[in-house]
Amino acid sequence: MVRFGIVGTTAMVIHYGIYYVLLPVMDVNIAYSTGYFLSFLCNFLMTSYFTFRVRPTWKRLMRFAGSHGVNYLVYLGLFNFFLWTGVPKVWSPFPVYLIAVPVSFVLVRLAMAVKGERVKKMK
């Protein structure tokens, strides 16, 4: 659980940092999506190597991407909802993170180890 927290926090910092830097030069949804995609790549590698201590495989990447596809839609929907309600662009990702992190946790655990499949640890 601690490793998941470290990886999740790092991914959020990467996501927000990219979003914040791109915000003045592009549309908010494009900046948000770019940050999400780049943090997704880092998140997959950190989740594989650090959280679950498994080798990243194409199969895991596809499951991880599938779970994050759902995640992305949840994040983007909430993000636009908070923008619509008047939360400033700079602050709108934060309530999204607070709501969507539990969903992320469940989806990522399912993506990294499927029931009945033995997870082979790295040597």
mmCIF file with all atom_site columns, N, CA and C in Angstrom, residues 35-77:
data_model
loop_
_atom_site.group_PDB
_atom_site.id
_atom_site.type_symbol
_atom_site.label_atom_id
_atom_site.label_alt_id
_atom_site.label_comp_id
_atom_site.label_asym_id
_atom_site.label_entity_id
_atom_site.label_seq_id
_atom_site.pdbx_PDB_ins_code
_atom_site.Cartn_x
_atom_site.Cartn_y
_atom_site.Cartn_z
_atom_site.occupancy
_atom_site.B_iso_or_equiv
_atom_site.pdbx_formal_charge
_atom_site.auth_seq_id
_atom_site.auth_comp_id
_atom_site.auth_asym_id
_atom_site.auth_atom_id
_atom_site.pdbx_PDB_model_num
ATOM 1   N N  . GLY A 1 35 ? -0.656  15.691 -19.961 1.00 0.00 ? 35 GLY A N  1
ATOM 2   C CA . GLY A 1 35 ? -0.100  15.350 -18.653 1.00 0.00 ? 35 GLY A CA 1
ATOM 3   C C  . GLY A 1 35 ? -0.506  13.962 -18.212 1.00 0.00 ? 35 GLY A C  1
ATOM 4   N N  . TYR A 1 36 ? -1.755  13.607 -18.472 1.00 0.00 ? 36 TYR A N  1
ATOM 5   C CA . TYR A 1 36 ? -2.242  12.277 -18.088 1.00 0.00 ? 36 TYR A CA 1
ATOM 6   C C  . TYR A 1 36 ? -1.489  11.196 -18.856 1.00 0.00 ? 36 TYR A C  1
ATOM 7   N N  . PHE A 1 37 ? -1.332  11.361 -20.159 1.00 0.00 ? 37 PHE A N  1
ATOM 8   C CA . PHE A 1 37 ? -0.661  10.353 -20.975 1.00 0.00 ? 37 PHE A CA 1
ATOM 9   C C  . PHE A 1 37 ? 0.788   10.154 -20.547 1.00 0.00 ? 37 PHE A C  1
ATOM 10  N N  . LEU A 1 38 ? 1.521   11.246 -20.361 1.00 0.00 ? 38 LEU A N  1
ATOM 11  C CA . LEU A 1 38 ? 2.925   11.126 -19.975 1.00 0.00 ? 38 LEU A CA 1
ATOM 12  C C  . LEU A 1 38 ? 3.072   10.550 -18.567 1.00 0.00 ? 38 LEU A C  1
ATOM 13  N N  . SER A 1 39 ? 2.187   10.940 -17.655 1.00 0.00 ? 39 SER A N  1
ATOM 14  C CA . SER A 1 39 ? 2.253   10.353 -16.313 1.00 0.00 ? 39 SER A CA 1
ATOM 15  C C  . SER A 1 39 ? 1.840   8.882  -16.343 1.00 0.00 ? 39 SER A C  1
ATOM 16  N N  . PHE A 1 40 ? 0.965   8.505  -17.284 1.00 0.00 ? 40 PHE A N  1
ATOM 17  C CA . PHE A 1 40 ? 0.575   7.109  -17.452 1.00 0.00 ? 40 PHE A CA 1
ATOM 18  C C  . PHE A 1 40 ? 1.789   6.242  -17.783 1.00 0.00 ? 40 PHE A C  1
ATOM 19  N N  . LEU A 1 41 ? 2.624   6.711  -18.700 1.00 0.00 ? 41 LEU A N  1
ATOM 20  C CA . LEU A 1 41 ? 3.816   5.949  -19.075 1.00 0.00 ? 41 LEU A CA 1
ATOM 21  C C  . LEU A 1 41 ? 4.759   5.753  -17.889 1.00 0.00 ? 41 LEU A C  1
ATOM 22  N N  . CYS A 1 42 ? 4.997   6.825  -17.156 1.00 0.00 ? 42 CYS A N  1
ATOM 23  C CA . CYS A 1 42 ? 5.836   6.724  -15.952 1.00 0.00 ? 42 CYS A CA 1
ATOM 24  C C  . CYS A 1 42 ? 5.176   5.832  -14.907 1.00 0.00 ? 42 CYS A C  1
ATOM 25  N N  . ASN A 1 43 ? 3.878   5.980  -14.748 1.00 0.00 ? 43 ASN A N  1
ATOM 26  C CA . ASN A 1 43 ? 3.125   5.212  -13.769 1.00 0.00 ? 43 ASN A CA 1
ATOM 27  C C  . ASN A 1 43 ? 3.229   3.715  -14.062 1.00 0.00 ? 43 ASN A C  1
ATOM 28  N N  . PHE A 1 44 ? 3.108   3.326  -15.336 1.00 0.00 ? 44 PHE A N  1
ATOM 29  C CA . PHE A 1 44 ? 3.190   1.909  -15.688 1.00 0.00 ? 44 PHE A CA 1
ATOM 30  C C  . PHE A 1 44 ? 4.547   1.328  -15.297 1.00 0.00 ? 44 PHE A C  1
ATOM 31  N N  . LEU A 1 45 ? 5.604   2.033  -15.647 1.00 0.00 ? 45 LEU A N  1
ATOM 32  C CA . LEU A 1 45 ? 6.940   1.536  -15.312 1.00 0.00 ? 45 LEU A CA 1
ATOM 33  C C  . LEU A 1 45 ? 7.171   1.481  -13.803 1.00 0.00 ? 45 LEU A C  1
ATOM 34  N N  . MET A 1 46 ? 6.764   2.537  -13.106 1.00 0.00 ? 46 MET A N  1
ATOM 35  C CA . MET A 1 46 ? 6.936   2.542  -11.648 1.00 0.00 ? 46 MET A CA 1
ATOM 36  C C  . MET A 1 46 ? 6.064   1.478  -10.973 1.00 0.00 ? 46 MET A C  1
ATOM 37  N N  . THR A 1 47 ? 4.842   1.288  -11.470 1.00 0.00 ? 47 THR A N  1
ATOM 38  C CA . THR A 1 47 ? 3.951   0.279  -10.906 1.00 0.00 ? 47 THR A CA 1
ATOM 39  C C  . THR A 1 47 ? 4.520   -1.111 -11.112 1.00 0.00 ? 47 THR A C  1
ATOM 40  N N  . SER A 1 48 ? 5.061   -1.342 -12.290 1.00 0.00 ? 48 SER A N  1
ATOM 41  C CA . SER A 1 48 ? 5.641   -2.653 -12.577 1.00 0.00 ? 48 SER A CA 1
ATOM 42  C C  . SER A 1 48 ? 6.864   -2.920 -11.709 1.00 0.00 ? 48 SER A C  1
ATOM 43  N N  . TYR A 1 49 ? 7.849   -2.041 -11.812 1.00 0.00 ? 49 TYR A N  1
ATOM 44  C CA . TYR A 1 49 ? 9.124   -2.280 -11.151 1.00 0.00 ? 49 TYR A CA 1
ATOM 45  C C  . TYR A 1 49 ? 9.100   -2.057 -9.639  1.00 0.00 ? 49 TYR A C  1
ATOM 46  N N  . PHE A 1 50 ? 8.393   -1.055 -9.189  1.00 0.00 ? 50 PHE A N  1
ATOM 47  C CA . PHE A 1 50 ? 8.459   -0.676 -7.777  1.00 0.00 ? 50 PHE A CA 1
ATOM 48  C C  . PHE A 1 50 ? 7.292   -1.216 -6.960  1.00 0.00 ? 50 PHE A C  1
ATOM 49  N N  . THR A 1 51 ? 6.063   -1.013 -7.421  1.00 0.00 ? 51 THR A N  1
ATOM 50  C CA . THR A 1 51 ? 4.904   -1.409 -6.621  1.00 0.00 ? 51 THR A CA 1
ATOM 51  C C  . THR A 1 51 ? 4.738   -2.922 -6.572  1.00 0.00 ? 51 THR A C  1
ATOM 52  N N  . PHE A 1 52 ? 4.672   -3.553 -7.752  1.00 0.00 ? 52 PHE A N  1
ATOM 53  C CA . PHE A 1 52 ? 4.404   -4.990 -7.802  1.00 0.00 ? 52 PHE A CA 1
ATOM 54  C C  . PHE A 1 52 ? 5.657   -5.829 -8.038  1.00 0.00 ? 52 PHE A C  1
ATOM 55  N N  . ARG A 1 53 ? 6.763   -5.175 -8.359  1.00 0.00 ? 53 ARG A N  1
ATOM 56  C CA . ARG A 1 53 ? 8.048   -5.855 -8.582  1.00 0.00 ? 53 ARG A CA 1
ATOM 57  C C  . ARG A 1 53 ? 7.932   -6.981 -9.603  1.00 0.00 ? 53 ARG A C  1
ATOM 58  N N  . VAL A 1 54 ? 7.331   -6.633 -10.732 1.00 0.00 ? 54 VAL A N  1
ATOM 59  C CA . VAL A 1 54 ? 7.178   -7.570 -11.843 1.00 0.00 ? 54 VAL A CA 1
ATOM 60  C C  . VAL A 1 54 ? 7.757   -6.931 -13.103 1.00 0.00 ? 54 VAL A C  1
ATOM 61  N N  . ARG A 1 55 ? 8.062   -7.770 -14.060 1.00 0.00 ? 55 ARG A N  1
ATOM 62  C CA . ARG A 1 55 ? 8.551   -7.256 -15.345 1.00 0.00 ? 55 ARG A CA 1
ATOM 63  C C  . ARG A 1 55 ? 7.383   -6.657 -16.126 1.00 0.00 ? 55 ARG A C  1
ATOM 64  N N  . PRO A 1 56 ? 7.587   -5.487 -16.710 1.00 0.00 ? 56 PRO A N  1
ATOM 65  C CA . PRO A 1 56 ? 6.537   -4.940 -17.573 1.00 0.00 ? 56 PRO A CA 1
ATOM 66  C C  . PRO A 1 56 ? 6.463   -5.770 -18.857 1.00 0.00 ? 56 PRO A C  1
ATOM 67  N N  . THR A 1 57 ? 5.292   -6.229 -19.182 1.00 0.00 ? 57 THR A N  1
ATOM 68  C CA . THR A 1 57 ? 5.080   -6.995 -20.411 1.00 0.00 ? 57 THR A CA 1
ATOM 69  C C  . THR A 1 57 ? 4.029   -6.283 -21.240 1.00 0.00 ? 57 THR A C  1
ATOM 70  N N  . TRP A 1 58 ? 3.947   -6.663 -22.516 1.00 0.00 ? 58 TRP A N  1
ATOM 71  C CA . TRP A 1 58 ? 2.921   -6.070 -23.375 1.00 0.00 ? 58 TRP A CA 1
ATOM 72  C C  . TRP A 1 58 ? 1.530   -6.401 -22.849 1.00 0.00 ? 58 TRP A C  1
ATOM 73  N N  . LYS A 1 59 ? 1.360   -7.611 -22.347 1.00 0.00 ? 59 LYS A N  1
ATOM 74  C CA . LYS A 1 59 ? 0.064   -8.026 -21.807 1.00 0.00 ? 59 LYS A CA 1
ATOM 75  C C  . LYS A 1 59 ? -0.326  -7.149 -20.616 1.00 0.00 ? 59 LYS A C  1
ATOM 76  N N  . ARG A 1 60 ? 0.612   -6.927 -19.703 1.00 0.00 ? 60 ARG A N  1
ATOM 77  C CA . ARG A 1 60 ? 0.331   -6.044 -18.557 1.00 0.00 ? 60 ARG A CA 1
ATOM 78  C C  . ARG A 1 60 ? 0.090   -4.614 -19.018 1.00 0.00 ? 60 ARG A C  1
ATOM 79  N N  . LEU A 1 61 ? 0.872   -4.174 -20.010 1.00 0.00 ? 61 LEU A N  1
ATOM 80  C CA . LEU A 1 61 ? 0.680   -2.814 -20.529 1.00 0.00 ? 61 LEU A CA 1
ATOM 81  C C  . LEU A 1 61 ? -0.726  -2.648 -21.102 1.00 0.00 ? 61 LEU A C  1
ATOM 82  N N  . MET A 1 62 ? -1.201  -3.641 -21.839 1.00 0.00 ? 62 MET A N  1
ATOM 83  C CA . MET A 1 62 ? -2.542  -3.554 -22.429 1.00 0.00 ? 62 MET A CA 1
ATOM 84  C C  . MET A 1 62 ? -3.621  -3.551 -21.338 1.00 0.00 ? 62 MET A C  1
ATOM 85  N N  . ARG A 1 63 ? -3.471  -4.375 -20.316 1.00 0.00 ? 63 ARG A N  1
ATOM 86  C CA . ARG A 1 63 ? -4.439  -4.367 -19.197 1.00 0.00 ? 63 ARG A CA 1
ATOM 87  C C  . ARG A 1 63 ? -4.356  -3.048 -18.440 1.00 0.00 ? 63 ARG A C  1
ATOM 88  N N  . PHE A 1 64 ? -3.138  -2.573 -18.218 1.00 0.00 ? 64 PHE A N  1
ATOM 89  C CA . PHE A 1 64 ? -2.932  -1.304 -17.527 1.00 0.00 ? 64 PHE A CA 1
ATOM 90  C C  . PHE A 1 64 ? -3.563  -0.171 -18.334 1.00 0.00 ? 64 PHE A C  1
ATOM 91  N N  . ALA A 1 65 ? -3.344  -0.189 -19.647 1.00 0.00 ? 65 ALA A N  1
ATOM 92  C CA . ALA A 1 65 ? -3.923  0.834  -20.527 1.00 0.00 ? 65 ALA A CA 1
ATOM 93  C C  . ALA A 1 65 ? -5.446  0.754  -20.512 1.00 0.00 ? 65 ALA A C  1
ATOM 94  N N  . GLY A 1 66 ? -5.980  -0.459 -20.489 1.00 0.00 ? 66 GLY A N  1
ATOM 95  C CA . GLY A 1 66 ? -7.440  -0.614 -20.416 1.00 0.00 ? 66 GLY A CA 1
ATOM 96  C C  . GLY A 1 66 ? -8.010  -0.022 -19.141 1.00 0.00 ? 66 GLY A C  1
ATOM 97  N N  . SER A 1 67 ? -7.364  -0.315 -18.026 1.00 0.00 ? 67 SER A N  1
ATOM 98  C CA . SER A 1 67 ? -7.840  0.245  -16.756 1.00 0.00 ? 67 SER A CA 1
ATOM 99  C C  . SER A 1 67 ? -7.692  1.760  -16.755 1.00 0.00 ? 67 SER A C  1
ATOM 100 N N  . HIS A 1 68 ? -6.622  2.242  -17.345 1.00 0.00 ? 68 HIS A N  1
ATOM 101 C CA . HIS A 1 68 ? -6.427  3.689  -17.383 1.00 0.00 ? 68 HIS A CA 1
ATOM 102 C C  . HIS A 1 68 ? -7.293  4.364  -18.433 1.00 0.00 ? 68 HIS A C  1
ATOM 103 N N  . GLY A 1 69 ? -7.776  3.610  -19.398 1.00 0.00 ? 69 GLY A N  1
ATOM 104 C CA . GLY A 1 69 ? -8.757  4.170  -20.330 1.00 0.00 ? 69 GLY A CA 1
ATOM 105 C C  . GLY A 1 69 ? -10.026 4.540  -19.583 1.00 0.00 ? 69 GLY A C  1
ATOM 106 N N  . VAL A 1 70 ? -10.465 3.628  -18.722 1.00 0.00 ? 70 VAL A N  1
ATOM 107 C CA . VAL A 1 70 ? -11.619 3.914  -17.861 1.00 0.00 ? 70 VAL A CA 1
ATOM 108 C C  . VAL A 1 70 ? -11.283 5.066  -16.929 1.00 0.00 ? 70 VAL A C  1
ATOM 109 N N  . ASN A 1 71 ? -10.109 4.994  -16.325 1.00 0.00 ? 71 ASN A N  1
ATOM 110 C CA . ASN A 1 71 ? -9.648  6.041  -15.419 1.00 0.00 ? 71 ASN A CA 1
ATOM 111 C C  . ASN A 1 71 ? -9.639  7.402  -16.103 1.00 0.00 ? 71 ASN A C  1
ATOM 112 N N  . TYR A 1 72 ? -9.098  7.440  -17.319 1.00 0.00 ? 72 TYR A N  1
ATOM 113 C CA . TYR A 1 72 ? -8.999  8.689  -18.064 1.00 0.00 ? 72 TYR A CA 1
ATOM 114 C C  . TYR A 1 72 ? -10.373 9.313  -18.265 1.00 0.00 ? 72 TYR A C  1
ATOM 115 N N  . LEU A 1 73 ? -11.350 8.493  -18.615 1.00 0.00 ? 73 LEU A N  1
ATOM 116 C CA . LEU A 1 73 ? -12.710 9.020  -18.814 1.00 0.00 ? 73 LEU A CA 1
ATOM 117 C C  . LEU A 1 73 ? -13.290 9.559  -17.514 1.00 0.00 ? 73 LEU A C  1
ATOM 118 N N  . VAL A 1 74 ? -13.043 8.860  -16.413 1.00 0.00 ? 74 VAL A N  1
ATOM 119 C CA . VAL A 1 74 ? -13.501 9.343  -15.099 1.00 0.00 ? 74 VAL A CA 1
ATOM 120 C C  . VAL A 1 74 ? -12.816 10.666 -14.767 1.00 0.00 ? 74 VAL A C  1
ATOM 121 N N  . TYR A 1 75 ? -11.481 10.691 -14.922 1.00 0.00 ? 75 TYR A N  1
ATOM 122 C CA . TYR A 1 75 ? -10.712 11.905 -14.620 1.00 0.00 ? 75 TYR A CA 1
ATOM 123 C C  . TYR A 1 75 ? -11.175 13.074 -15.480 1.00 0.00 ? 75 TYR A C  1
ATOM 124 N N  . LEU A 1 76 ? -11.294 12.846 -16.787 1.00 0.00 ? 76 LEU A N  1
ATOM 125 C CA . LEU A 1 76 ? -11.659 13.933 -17.698 1.00 0.00 ? 76 LEU A CA 1
ATOM 126 C C  . LEU A 1 76 ? -13.078 14.435 -17.430 1.00 0.00 ? 76 LEU A C  1
ATOM 127 N N  . GLY A 1 77 ? -13.981 13.511 -17.154 1.00 0.00 ? 77 GLY A N  1
ATOM 128 C CA . GLY A 1 77 ? -15.355 13.910 -16.825 1.00 0.00 ? 77 GLY A CA 1
ATOM 129 C C  . GLY A 1 77 ? -15.411 14.756 -15.566 1.00 0.00 ? 77 GLY A C  1
#
